[in-house]
Amino acid sequence: MKFRLGLSKLRDELLNELSNAKVAVLCNQASVDENLTNVVDILAGSRAKLIKIFAPEHGFFGAAQDRIAIKNSTHPKYGIPIISMYGDTADSLMPKKEMLVGLDIVIIDLQDVGARYYTFVWSAALMMKQAAQAGVEIWVLDRPNPISGIVEGPVQEDSYLSFVGLYPLPIRHGMTIGEILSYIAREYIPQAKLEVILLDGWKRDMWFDDTELLWVPPSPNMPSLSTAIVYPGMCLLEGTNISEGRGTTRPFEVFGAPWIKSFELCEKLNELKLPGVKFLPWRFTPMFSKYAGQTCDGAMMFVTDRKVFRPVLTAIAIIKTIHELYPEKFKFINPPYEFETEKLPFDILCGTPEIRRMIEGGSKIDEIKDFIDGNAREYQAKLQKYLLY
């Protein structure tokens, strides 16, 4: 079966069902079909009454950097209100009920990148929760998980749920956004009126470049599929004082700090023989974010075999190695982080304090691997019944 997006099926088969319906859409600049036509353009050119556009983190145009509050605006072509779902307070993350009253359907079309802490899916979940309260239908136009159906990394403890993981999932969850929302609806929001417009021709062993779609960066620091492949692990560096490469042209693929010695670090990392990855000594100067304007030493990582590469394990090994080499310099940074003001950002990202404790306690990397694998395996069995492909 030929690959087709949920959006393409909406365009070709379902627009008549929306005739005269009052519709809102949660989307951004990457919500496009195979011809790069945005879902807003498709809906605006149909008989549906497109009333509102909701936008996730980074804004409708994907122009804002991470953790930057976005204001409401107006679509420059259609004059339709754009309502931000990422402001400067936790309350801004969920649309107010009155914003949905009078709507018939909210359409969600967002490209996830396969990692639990990528916030788009949580904006979608909060929209679904509020739509359920308002009695409004949700249509999710499914999109592929760009990094395949492989699962890795721990599931959050209940007390570590946050906007980088509102409901329990492994870090690398291996699901599409439609599957995740189906799981959340059935487990936590049974009153949700959810319909998933399925992909055609997608299989769990497919990567984004197997679909022949063009990669449209879903956020400013997700410029390529290569970035998405390493992101489920390398985002953990956000919880440390190591630069994760923001402010460079290769975010999450380069990392370092002014106090690291590149050759020493890469020698140690390459000695670990982590599956599917090699490290090259690298020097860079971030233009913004951590160490802006300062020269950093570190590494560039090269994924040599994406099928065996373990992004979460790799990032933990990087952090553990830097912690051991530079104990006086390395730090887990303090909150706030993504509207969490008490728990450490690294623990929030991991969904548990155990990994940090194992790193600080000198646990071997194989012991940490056993911990994250066991946790993910247990949950993978639970999620099996929600898989749509």
mmCIF file of C-alpha atoms in Angstrom:
data_model
loop_
_atom_site.group_PDB
_atom_site.id
_atom_site.type_symbol
_atom_site.label_atom_id
_atom_site.label_comp_id
_atom_site.label_asym_id
_atom_site.label_seq_id
_atom_site.Cartn_x
_atom_site.Cartn_y
_atom_site.Cartn_z
ATOM 1 C CA MET A 1 0.000 0.000 0.000
ATOM 2 C CA LYS A 2 1.337 3.432 -0.948
ATOM 3 C CA PHE A 3 2.234 5.708 1.962
ATOM 4 C CA ARG A 4 -0.274 8.470 2.699
ATOM 5 C CA LEU A 5 -0.579 10.986 5.506
ATOM 6 C CA GLY A 6 -3.703 11.510 7.553
ATOM 7 C CA LEU A 7 -3.748 15.047 6.126
ATOM 8 C CA SER A 8 -3.679 13.719 2.561
ATOM 9 C CA LYS A 9 -6.652 11.465 3.325
ATOM 10 C CA LEU A 10 -8.531 14.422 4.827
ATOM 11 C CA ARG A 11 -7.820 16.447 1.683
ATOM 12 C CA ASP A 12 -8.831 13.678 -0.729
ATOM 13 C CA GLU A 13 -11.680 11.911 1.058
ATOM 14 C CA LEU A 14 -13.052 13.663 4.128
ATOM 15 C CA LEU A 15 -13.503 17.374 3.408
ATOM 16 C CA ASN A 16 -17.155 16.888 2.451
ATOM 17 C CA GLU A 17 -17.829 15.681 5.995
ATOM 18 C CA LEU A 18 -16.690 19.096 7.226
ATOM 19 C CA SER A 19 -19.060 21.137 5.050
ATOM 20 C CA ASN A 20 -20.434 24.014 7.157
ATOM 21 C CA ALA A 21 -18.822 22.547 10.291
ATOM 22 C CA LYS A 22 -17.244 25.025 12.697
ATOM 23 C CA VAL A 23 -13.648 23.859 12.885
ATOM 24 C CA ALA A 24 -10.468 24.767 14.759
ATOM 25 C CA VAL A 25 -7.038 23.302 14.079
ATOM 26 C CA LEU A 26 -3.980 22.721 16.285
ATOM 27 C CA CYS A 27 -1.005 22.849 13.947
ATOM 28 C CA ASN A 28 2.154 24.673 12.900
ATOM 29 C CA GLN A 29 4.413 25.294 9.905
ATOM 30 C CA ALA A 30 5.252 21.581 9.566
ATOM 31 C CA SER A 31 1.597 20.517 9.256
ATOM 32 C CA VAL A 32 1.884 20.047 5.494
ATOM 33 C CA ASP A 33 1.014 17.378 2.955
ATOM 34 C CA GLU A 34 3.373 15.799 0.427
ATOM 35 C CA ASN A 35 3.047 18.939 -1.737
ATOM 36 C CA LEU A 36 3.973 21.232 1.201
ATOM 37 C CA THR A 37 0.408 22.558 1.424
ATOM 38 C CA ASN A 38 -0.439 23.446 5.020
ATOM 39 C CA VAL A 39 -3.538 22.064 6.727
ATOM 40 C CA VAL A 40 -4.723 25.664 7.254
ATOM 41 C CA ASP A 41 -4.651 26.293 3.498
ATOM 42 C CA ILE A 42 -6.542 23.054 2.844
ATOM 43 C CA LEU A 43 -9.238 23.863 5.404
ATOM 44 C CA ALA A 44 -9.507 27.520 4.394
ATOM 45 C CA GLY A 45 -10.098 26.441 0.798
ATOM 46 C CA SER A 46 -12.848 23.991 1.754
ATOM 47 C CA ARG A 47 -16.479 24.375 2.800
ATOM 48 C CA ALA A 48 -15.511 24.002 6.439
ATOM 49 C CA LYS A 49 -15.743 27.118 8.586
ATOM 50 C CA LEU A 50 -12.236 27.493 9.987
ATOM 51 C CA ILE A 51 -12.812 29.586 13.102
ATOM 52 C CA LYS A 52 -9.543 29.370 15.056
ATOM 53 C CA ILE A 53 -5.967 28.167 14.813
ATOM 54 C CA PHE A 54 -4.208 26.883 17.941
ATOM 55 C CA ALA A 55 -0.409 26.762 18.011
ATOM 56 C CA PRO A 56 1.977 24.689 20.197
ATOM 57 C CA GLU A 57 5.411 25.599 21.588
ATOM 58 C CA HIS A 58 7.542 27.629 19.126
ATOM 59 C CA GLY A 59 4.383 29.190 17.633
ATOM 60 C CA PHE A 60 2.433 28.633 14.435
ATOM 61 C CA PHE A 61 5.435 29.580 12.297
ATOM 62 C CA GLY A 62 7.971 27.714 14.445
ATOM 63 C CA ALA A 63 10.028 30.868 14.846
ATOM 64 C CA ALA A 64 10.467 31.004 18.639
ATOM 65 C CA GLN A 65 13.245 29.207 20.484
ATOM 66 C CA ASP A 66 12.564 26.665 23.232
ATOM 67 C CA ARG A 67 10.736 27.767 26.373
ATOM 68 C CA ILE A 68 9.819 31.184 24.923
ATOM 69 C CA ALA A 69 6.275 32.365 25.680
ATOM 70 C CA ILE A 70 4.216 32.995 22.539
ATOM 71 C CA LYS A 71 1.503 35.649 22.235
ATOM 72 C CA ASN A 72 -1.770 35.294 20.353
ATOM 73 C CA SER A 73 -1.748 36.641 16.812
ATOM 74 C CA THR A 74 -3.617 36.573 13.500
ATOM 75 C CA HIS A 75 -2.911 34.516 10.381
ATOM 76 C CA PRO A 76 -1.399 36.967 7.870
ATOM 77 C CA LYS A 77 -3.194 35.451 4.854
ATOM 78 C CA TYR A 78 -6.620 34.528 6.213
ATOM 79 C CA GLY A 79 -7.085 36.859 9.189
ATOM 80 C CA ILE A 80 -7.980 33.890 11.404
ATOM 81 C CA PRO A 81 -7.043 34.202 15.112
ATOM 82 C CA ILE A 82 -3.992 32.171 16.164
ATOM 83 C CA ILE A 83 -4.237 31.200 19.834
ATOM 84 C CA SER A 84 -1.010 30.260 21.595
ATOM 85 C CA MET A 85 -0.932 27.132 23.742
ATOM 86 C CA TYR A 86 2.504 28.035 25.110
ATOM 87 C CA GLY A 87 2.510 31.195 27.192
ATOM 88 C CA ASP A 88 4.371 32.250 30.312
ATOM 89 C CA THR A 89 2.293 30.262 32.838
ATOM 90 C CA ALA A 90 1.257 26.631 33.241
ATOM 91 C CA ASP A 91 -2.379 27.709 32.774
ATOM 92 C CA SER A 92 -1.547 28.850 29.236
ATOM 93 C CA LEU A 93 -0.804 25.270 28.167
ATOM 94 C CA MET A 94 -4.492 24.281 28.047
ATOM 95 C CA PRO A 95 -7.080 26.221 26.049
ATOM 96 C CA LYS A 96 -9.886 27.692 28.107
ATOM 97 C CA LYS A 97 -13.195 25.865 27.749
ATOM 98 C CA GLU A 98 -14.908 28.951 26.364
ATOM 99 C CA MET A 99 -12.423 28.952 23.472
ATOM 100 C CA LEU A 100 -13.915 25.648 22.302
ATOM 101 C CA VAL A 101 -17.606 26.327 22.921
ATOM 102 C CA GLY A 102 -19.500 26.469 19.631
ATOM 103 C CA LEU A 103 -16.966 24.406 17.703
ATOM 104 C CA ASP A 104 -17.940 21.122 16.084
ATOM 105 C CA ILE A 105 -14.487 19.648 15.560
ATOM 106 C CA VAL A 106 -10.891 20.366 16.541
ATOM 107 C CA ILE A 107 -8.401 18.924 14.064
ATOM 108 C CA ILE A 108 -4.911 18.111 15.351
ATOM 109 C CA ASP A 109 -2.066 17.863 12.847
ATOM 110 C CA LEU A 110 1.378 17.945 14.461
ATOM 111 C CA GLN A 111 4.632 16.202 13.565
ATOM 112 C CA ASP A 112 6.061 14.483 16.633
ATOM 113 C CA VAL A 113 9.712 13.377 16.679
ATOM 114 C CA GLY A 114 9.459 10.173 18.706
ATOM 115 C CA ALA A 115 10.653 11.438 22.097
ATOM 116 C CA ARG A 116 8.478 11.811 25.192
ATOM 117 C CA TYR A 117 9.759 15.268 26.046
ATOM 118 C CA TYR A 118 8.863 16.844 22.709
ATOM 119 C CA THR A 119 5.953 18.958 23.885
ATOM 120 C CA PHE A 120 3.625 18.895 20.861
ATOM 121 C CA VAL A 121 1.926 15.652 21.866
ATOM 122 C CA TRP A 122 1.218 17.054 25.339
ATOM 123 C CA SER A 123 -0.383 20.166 23.835
ATOM 124 C CA ALA A 124 -2.524 17.772 21.795
ATOM 125 C CA ALA A 125 -3.417 15.778 24.927
ATOM 126 C CA LEU A 126 -4.434 18.939 26.806
ATOM 127 C CA MET A 127 -6.527 20.037 23.834
ATOM 128 C CA MET A 128 -8.229 16.625 23.799
ATOM 129 C CA LYS A 129 -8.888 16.841 27.542
ATOM 130 C CA GLN A 130 -10.530 20.249 27.262
ATOM 131 C CA ALA A 131 -12.440 19.286 24.107
ATOM 132 C CA ALA A 132 -13.873 16.303 25.984
ATOM 133 C CA GLN A 133 -15.158 18.675 28.669
ATOM 134 C CA ALA A 134 -16.717 20.897 26.000
ATOM 135 C CA GLY A 135 -18.244 17.983 24.064
ATOM 136 C CA VAL A 136 -16.210 18.780 20.945
ATOM 137 C CA GLU A 137 -14.936 16.081 18.584
ATOM 138 C CA ILE A 138 -11.200 15.638 18.004
ATOM 139 C CA TRP A 139 -9.813 14.468 14.681
ATOM 140 C CA VAL A 140 -6.125 13.564 14.731
ATOM 141 C CA LEU A 141 -4.442 13.484 11.346
ATOM 142 C CA ASP A 142 -1.795 10.873 11.991
ATOM 143 C CA ARG A 143 1.841 11.300 11.020
ATOM 144 C CA PRO A 144 4.713 8.800 11.096
ATOM 145 C CA ASN A 145 7.056 8.383 14.009
ATOM 146 C CA PRO A 146 10.166 9.601 12.158
ATOM 147 C CA ILE A 147 12.571 7.372 14.102
ATOM 148 C CA SER A 148 10.611 4.109 13.702
ATOM 149 C CA GLY A 149 8.839 1.998 16.313
ATOM 150 C CA ILE A 150 11.895 1.216 18.461
ATOM 151 C CA VAL A 151 11.323 1.772 22.204
ATOM 152 C CA GLU A 152 13.952 2.786 24.779
ATOM 153 C CA GLY A 153 14.271 4.505 28.116
ATOM 154 C CA PRO A 154 12.447 4.606 31.427
ATOM 155 C CA VAL A 155 8.777 5.385 31.986
ATOM 156 C CA GLN A 156 8.054 8.246 34.404
ATOM 157 C CA GLU A 157 7.217 7.700 38.030
ATOM 158 C CA ASP A 158 3.811 9.178 38.903
ATOM 159 C CA SER A 159 5.358 12.024 40.885
ATOM 160 C CA TYR A 160 7.558 12.999 37.910
ATOM 161 C CA LEU A 161 4.837 13.675 35.360
ATOM 162 C CA SER A 162 5.227 17.123 33.779
ATOM 163 C CA PHE A 163 4.787 19.040 30.527
ATOM 164 C CA VAL A 164 7.690 16.998 29.125
ATOM 165 C CA GLY A 165 5.679 13.865 29.947
ATOM 166 C CA LEU A 166 2.087 14.361 31.139
ATOM 167 C CA TYR A 167 1.169 10.675 30.870
ATOM 168 C CA PRO A 168 3.397 7.600 31.325
ATOM 169 C CA LEU A 169 5.531 6.753 28.281
ATOM 170 C CA PRO A 170 9.075 5.502 27.657
ATOM 171 C CA ILE A 171 11.469 8.266 26.568
ATOM 172 C CA ARG A 172 11.696 6.870 23.039
ATOM 173 C CA HIS A 173 8.105 5.753 22.780
ATOM 174 C CA GLY A 174 7.992 4.193 19.306
ATOM 175 C CA MET A 175 4.411 5.386 18.665
ATOM 176 C CA THR A 176 2.683 7.803 16.314
ATOM 177 C CA ILE A 177 0.858 10.820 17.714
ATOM 178 C CA GLY A 178 -2.429 9.104 16.848
ATOM 179 C CA GLU A 179 -1.439 6.036 18.846
ATOM 180 C CA ILE A 180 -0.367 8.096 21.855
ATOM 181 C CA LEU A 181 -3.624 10.048 21.892
ATOM 182 C CA SER A 182 -5.629 6.825 21.491
ATOM 183 C CA TYR A 183 -3.811 5.405 24.514
ATOM 184 C CA ILE A 184 -4.413 8.553 26.573
ATOM 185 C CA ALA A 185 -8.079 8.719 25.583
ATOM 186 C CA ARG A 186 -8.804 5.115 26.503
ATOM 187 C CA GLU A 187 -6.775 5.088 29.726
ATOM 188 C CA TYR A 188 -7.340 8.597 31.089
ATOM 189 C CA ILE A 189 -9.986 10.545 29.109
ATOM 190 C CA PRO A 190 -12.679 7.981 28.216
ATOM 191 C CA GLN A 191 -15.212 10.699 27.437
ATOM 192 C CA ALA A 192 -13.033 12.037 24.592
ATOM 193 C CA LYS A 193 -14.671 11.932 21.157
ATOM 194 C CA LEU A 194 -11.500 10.954 19.330
ATOM 195 C CA GLU A 195 -11.127 9.879 15.721
ATOM 196 C CA VAL A 196 -7.696 9.071 14.283
ATOM 197 C CA ILE A 197 -7.304 9.478 10.527
ATOM 198 C CA LEU A 198 -4.831 6.661 9.995
ATOM 199 C CA LEU A 199 -1.721 6.585 7.858
ATOM 200 C CA ASP A 200 -1.723 4.348 4.821
ATOM 201 C CA GLY A 201 1.324 2.196 4.157
ATOM 202 C CA TRP A 202 3.266 2.933 7.352
ATOM 203 C CA LYS A 203 5.064 0.140 9.184
ATOM 204 C CA ARG A 204 6.853 0.225 12.518
ATOM 205 C CA ASP A 205 10.265 -0.457 10.995
ATOM 206 C CA MET A 206 10.023 2.603 8.729
ATOM 207 C CA TRP A 207 12.048 5.772 9.229
ATOM 208 C CA PHE A 208 11.000 9.192 7.983
ATOM 209 C CA ASP A 209 13.157 8.946 4.868
ATOM 210 C CA ASP A 210 11.344 5.724 3.927
ATOM 211 C CA THR A 211 8.137 7.743 3.409
ATOM 212 C CA GLU A 212 9.504 10.020 0.642
ATOM 213 C CA LEU A 213 8.101 13.016 2.521
ATOM 214 C CA LEU A 214 10.137 16.212 2.711
ATOM 215 C CA TRP A 215 11.481 17.007 6.181
ATOM 216 C CA VAL A 216 9.973 20.288 7.361
ATOM 217 C CA PRO A 217 11.634 21.282 10.655
ATOM 218 C CA PRO A 218 8.867 21.047 13.283
ATOM 219 C CA SER A 219 10.839 23.346 15.622
ATOM 220 C CA PRO A 220 13.912 25.593 15.305
ATOM 221 C CA ASN A 221 16.361 23.061 16.745
ATOM 222 C CA MET A 222 15.031 20.053 14.830
ATOM 223 C CA PRO A 223 16.524 20.814 11.398
ATOM 224 C CA SER A 224 16.869 17.256 10.110
ATOM 225 C CA LEU A 225 16.075 13.593 10.610
ATOM 226 C CA SER A 226 19.635 13.185 11.918
ATOM 227 C CA THR A 227 18.732 15.532 14.777
ATOM 228 C CA ALA A 228 15.583 13.573 15.578
ATOM 229 C CA ILE A 229 17.526 10.299 15.727
ATOM 230 C CA VAL A 230 19.827 11.541 18.518
ATOM 231 C CA TYR A 231 17.289 13.784 20.282
ATOM 232 C CA PRO A 232 15.652 11.157 22.575
ATOM 233 C CA GLY A 233 18.958 10.905 24.391
ATOM 234 C CA MET A 234 20.709 14.198 23.844
ATOM 235 C CA CYS A 235 17.822 16.291 25.151
ATOM 236 C CA LEU A 236 18.834 14.954 28.582
ATOM 237 C CA LEU A 237 21.777 17.365 28.414
ATOM 238 C CA GLU A 238 19.258 20.174 28.942
ATOM 239 C CA GLY A 239 19.218 19.071 32.583
ATOM 240 C CA THR A 240 22.977 19.622 32.915
ATOM 241 C CA ASN A 241 25.522 22.400 32.437
ATOM 242 C CA ILE A 242 26.762 20.742 29.227
ATOM 243 C CA SER A 243 25.807 22.568 26.028
ATOM 244 C CA GLU A 244 23.544 20.374 23.909
ATOM 245 C CA GLY A 245 24.556 22.331 20.822
ATOM 246 C CA ARG A 246 21.733 24.863 20.778
ATOM 247 C CA GLY A 247 23.016 27.993 19.100
ATOM 248 C CA THR A 248 24.940 25.947 16.512
ATOM 249 C CA THR A 249 23.966 24.497 13.146
ATOM 250 C CA ARG A 250 24.061 20.955 14.595
ATOM 251 C CA PRO A 251 21.945 21.030 17.775
ATOM 252 C CA PHE A 252 22.002 17.778 19.787
ATOM 253 C CA GLU A 253 24.688 16.334 17.497
ATOM 254 C CA VAL A 254 27.445 18.473 19.021
ATOM 255 C CA PHE A 255 27.910 18.926 22.755
ATOM 256 C CA GLY A 256 30.502 20.318 25.119
ATOM 257 C CA ALA A 257 31.553 23.042 27.553
ATOM 258 C CA PRO A 258 34.480 25.465 27.974
ATOM 259 C CA TRP A 259 36.014 23.221 30.655
ATOM 260 C CA ILE A 260 35.966 19.954 28.665
ATOM 261 C CA LYS A 261 39.045 18.566 26.880
ATOM 262 C CA SER A 262 37.820 17.224 23.544
ATOM 263 C CA PHE A 263 40.467 14.605 22.858
ATOM 264 C CA GLU A 264 40.348 13.216 26.376
ATOM 265 C CA LEU A 265 36.549 12.977 26.290
ATOM 266 C CA CYS A 266 36.310 11.355 22.854
ATOM 267 C CA GLU A 267 38.972 8.797 23.713
ATOM 268 C CA LYS A 268 36.914 7.712 26.734
ATOM 269 C CA LEU A 269 33.615 7.699 24.817
ATOM 270 C CA ASN A 270 34.957 5.718 21.864
ATOM 271 C CA GLU A 271 36.477 3.183 24.271
ATOM 272 C CA LEU A 272 32.930 2.372 25.441
ATOM 273 C CA LYS A 273 32.085 1.018 21.969
ATOM 274 C CA LEU A 274 28.495 2.167 22.253
ATOM 275 C CA PRO A 275 26.364 0.593 19.506
ATOM 276 C CA GLY A 276 26.008 2.496 16.243
ATOM 277 C CA VAL A 277 27.840 5.700 17.166
ATOM 278 C CA LYS A 278 31.309 7.296 17.045
ATOM 279 C CA PHE A 279 32.649 10.541 18.485
ATOM 280 C CA LEU A 280 34.948 13.161 16.935
ATOM 281 C CA PRO A 281 36.703 15.872 18.989
ATOM 282 C CA TRP A 282 34.904 19.126 18.256
ATOM 283 C CA ARG A 283 35.227 22.808 19.114
ATOM 284 C CA PHE A 284 32.292 25.194 18.695
ATOM 285 C CA THR A 285 30.935 28.566 19.814
ATOM 286 C CA PRO A 286 27.182 28.690 20.527
ATOM 287 C CA MET A 287 25.528 31.889 19.322
ATOM 288 C CA PHE A 288 22.829 31.606 22.008
ATOM 289 C CA SER A 289 21.700 29.348 24.875
ATOM 290 C CA LYS A 290 24.345 27.835 27.205
ATOM 291 C CA TYR A 291 27.828 29.357 26.895
ATOM 292 C CA ALA A 292 26.694 31.838 24.235
ATOM 293 C CA GLY A 293 29.762 33.457 22.688
ATOM 294 C CA GLN A 294 32.164 31.143 24.530
ATOM 295 C CA THR A 295 34.382 28.554 22.876
ATOM 296 C CA CYS A 296 33.378 25.040 23.930
ATOM 297 C CA ASP A 297 35.323 21.816 23.571
ATOM 298 C CA GLY A 298 33.428 18.568 23.264
ATOM 299 C CA ALA A 299 32.410 16.198 20.516
ATOM 300 C CA MET A 300 30.354 15.713 17.422
ATOM 301 C CA MET A 301 28.536 12.404 17.346
ATOM 302 C CA PHE A 302 28.108 10.359 14.190
ATOM 303 C CA VAL A 303 25.420 7.686 14.060
ATOM 304 C CA THR A 304 26.918 4.862 12.003
ATOM 305 C CA ASP A 305 24.007 2.420 12.310
ATOM 306 C CA ARG A 306 20.672 3.913 13.294
ATOM 307 C CA LYS A 307 19.033 0.504 13.720
ATOM 308 C CA VAL A 308 21.282 -0.459 16.654
ATOM 309 C CA PHE A 309 22.014 3.052 17.967
ATOM 310 C CA ARG A 310 20.669 3.606 21.490
ATOM 311 C CA PRO A 311 20.161 7.381 21.926
ATOM 312 C CA VAL A 312 19.096 7.265 25.590
ATOM 313 C CA LEU A 313 21.874 4.902 26.652
ATOM 314 C CA THR A 314 24.392 6.934 24.636
ATOM 315 C CA ALA A 315 23.426 10.236 26.259
ATOM 316 C CA ILE A 316 23.548 8.723 29.739
ATOM 317 C CA ALA A 317 27.010 7.323 28.960
ATOM 318 C CA ILE A 318 28.121 10.792 27.795
ATOM 319 C CA ILE A 319 26.839 12.443 30.973
ATOM 320 C CA LYS A 320 28.322 9.741 33.191
ATOM 321 C CA THR A 321 31.726 10.041 31.475
ATOM 322 C CA ILE A 322 31.791 13.843 31.776
ATOM 323 C CA HIS A 323 30.710 13.560 35.421
ATOM 324 C CA GLU A 324 33.663 11.224 36.067
ATOM 325 C CA LEU A 325 36.241 13.272 34.120
ATOM 326 C CA TYR A 326 35.259 16.706 35.448
ATOM 327 C CA PRO A 327 33.583 16.210 38.853
ATOM 328 C CA GLU A 328 34.416 19.745 39.996
ATOM 329 C CA LYS A 329 32.887 21.363 36.911
ATOM 330 C CA PHE A 330 29.938 19.184 35.904
ATOM 331 C CA LYS A 331 26.530 19.969 37.425
ATOM 332 C CA PHE A 332 22.911 18.915 37.180
ATOM 333 C CA ILE A 333 21.198 22.293 36.866
ATOM 334 C CA ASN A 334 18.460 23.564 39.175
ATOM 335 C CA PRO A 335 14.818 24.339 38.299
ATOM 336 C CA PRO A 336 12.702 25.975 36.962
ATOM 337 C CA TYR A 337 12.253 23.943 33.796
ATOM 338 C CA GLU A 338 9.117 23.601 31.639
ATOM 339 C CA PHE A 339 6.868 25.003 34.401
ATOM 340 C CA GLU A 340 8.328 22.653 37.054
ATOM 341 C CA THR A 341 9.772 24.690 39.924
ATOM 342 C CA GLU A 342 10.897 22.087 42.463
ATOM 343 C CA LYS A 343 12.306 18.911 40.920
ATOM 344 C CA LEU A 344 15.615 18.853 39.055
ATOM 345 C CA PRO A 345 15.230 19.265 35.281
ATOM 346 C CA PHE A 346 17.317 16.134 34.631
ATOM 347 C CA ASP A 347 15.012 14.078 36.848
ATOM 348 C CA ILE A 348 11.940 15.527 35.120
ATOM 349 C CA LEU A 349 13.373 14.609 31.719
ATOM 350 C CA CYS A 350 14.241 11.081 32.856
ATOM 351 C CA GLY A 351 10.938 10.750 34.680
ATOM 352 C CA THR A 352 12.784 9.438 37.719
ATOM 353 C CA PRO A 353 15.636 10.507 40.040
ATOM 354 C CA GLU A 354 17.157 7.015 39.865
ATOM 355 C CA ILE A 355 19.338 7.591 36.801
ATOM 356 C CA ARG A 356 20.911 10.692 38.346
ATOM 357 C CA ARG A 357 21.495 8.794 41.586
ATOM 358 C CA MET A 358 23.121 5.939 39.686
ATOM 359 C CA ILE A 359 25.426 8.367 37.856
ATOM 360 C CA GLU A 360 26.360 10.167 41.080
ATOM 361 C CA GLY A 361 26.800 6.836 42.886
ATOM 362 C CA GLY A 362 29.237 5.468 40.326
ATOM 363 C CA SER A 363 27.016 2.704 38.923
ATOM 364 C CA LYS A 364 28.379 0.942 35.862
ATOM 365 C CA ILE A 365 26.791 1.757 32.522
ATOM 366 C CA ASP A 366 25.510 -1.826 32.195
ATOM 367 C CA GLU A 367 23.623 -1.432 35.480
ATOM 368 C CA ILE A 368 21.981 1.748 34.206
ATOM 369 C CA LYS A 369 21.179 -0.002 30.914
ATOM 370 C CA ASP A 370 19.428 -2.829 32.785
ATOM 371 C CA PHE A 371 17.360 -0.270 34.711
ATOM 372 C CA ILE A 372 16.139 1.655 31.666
ATOM 373 C CA ASP A 373 15.558 -1.484 29.578
ATOM 374 C CA GLY A 374 13.539 -3.284 32.236
ATOM 375 C CA ASN A 375 11.300 -0.301 32.770
ATOM 376 C CA ALA A 376 10.634 0.183 29.049
ATOM 377 C CA ARG A 377 9.955 -3.514 28.414
ATOM 378 C CA GLU A 378 7.246 -3.613 31.073
ATOM 379 C CA TYR A 379 5.432 -0.658 29.595
ATOM 380 C CA GLN A 380 5.878 -1.760 25.994
ATOM 381 C CA ALA A 381 3.692 -4.785 26.746
ATOM 382 C CA LYS A 382 0.993 -2.513 28.198
ATOM 383 C CA LEU A 383 1.023 -0.182 25.198
ATOM 384 C CA GLN A 384 0.766 -3.030 22.682
ATOM 385 C CA LYS A 385 -3.043 -2.921 22.612
ATOM 386 C CA TYR A 386 -3.027 0.733 21.570
ATOM 387 C CA LEU A 387 -0.838 0.270 18.498
ATOM 388 C CA LEU A 388 -2.697 1.060 15.277
ATOM 389 C CA TYR A 389 -0.075 -0.264 12.845
#
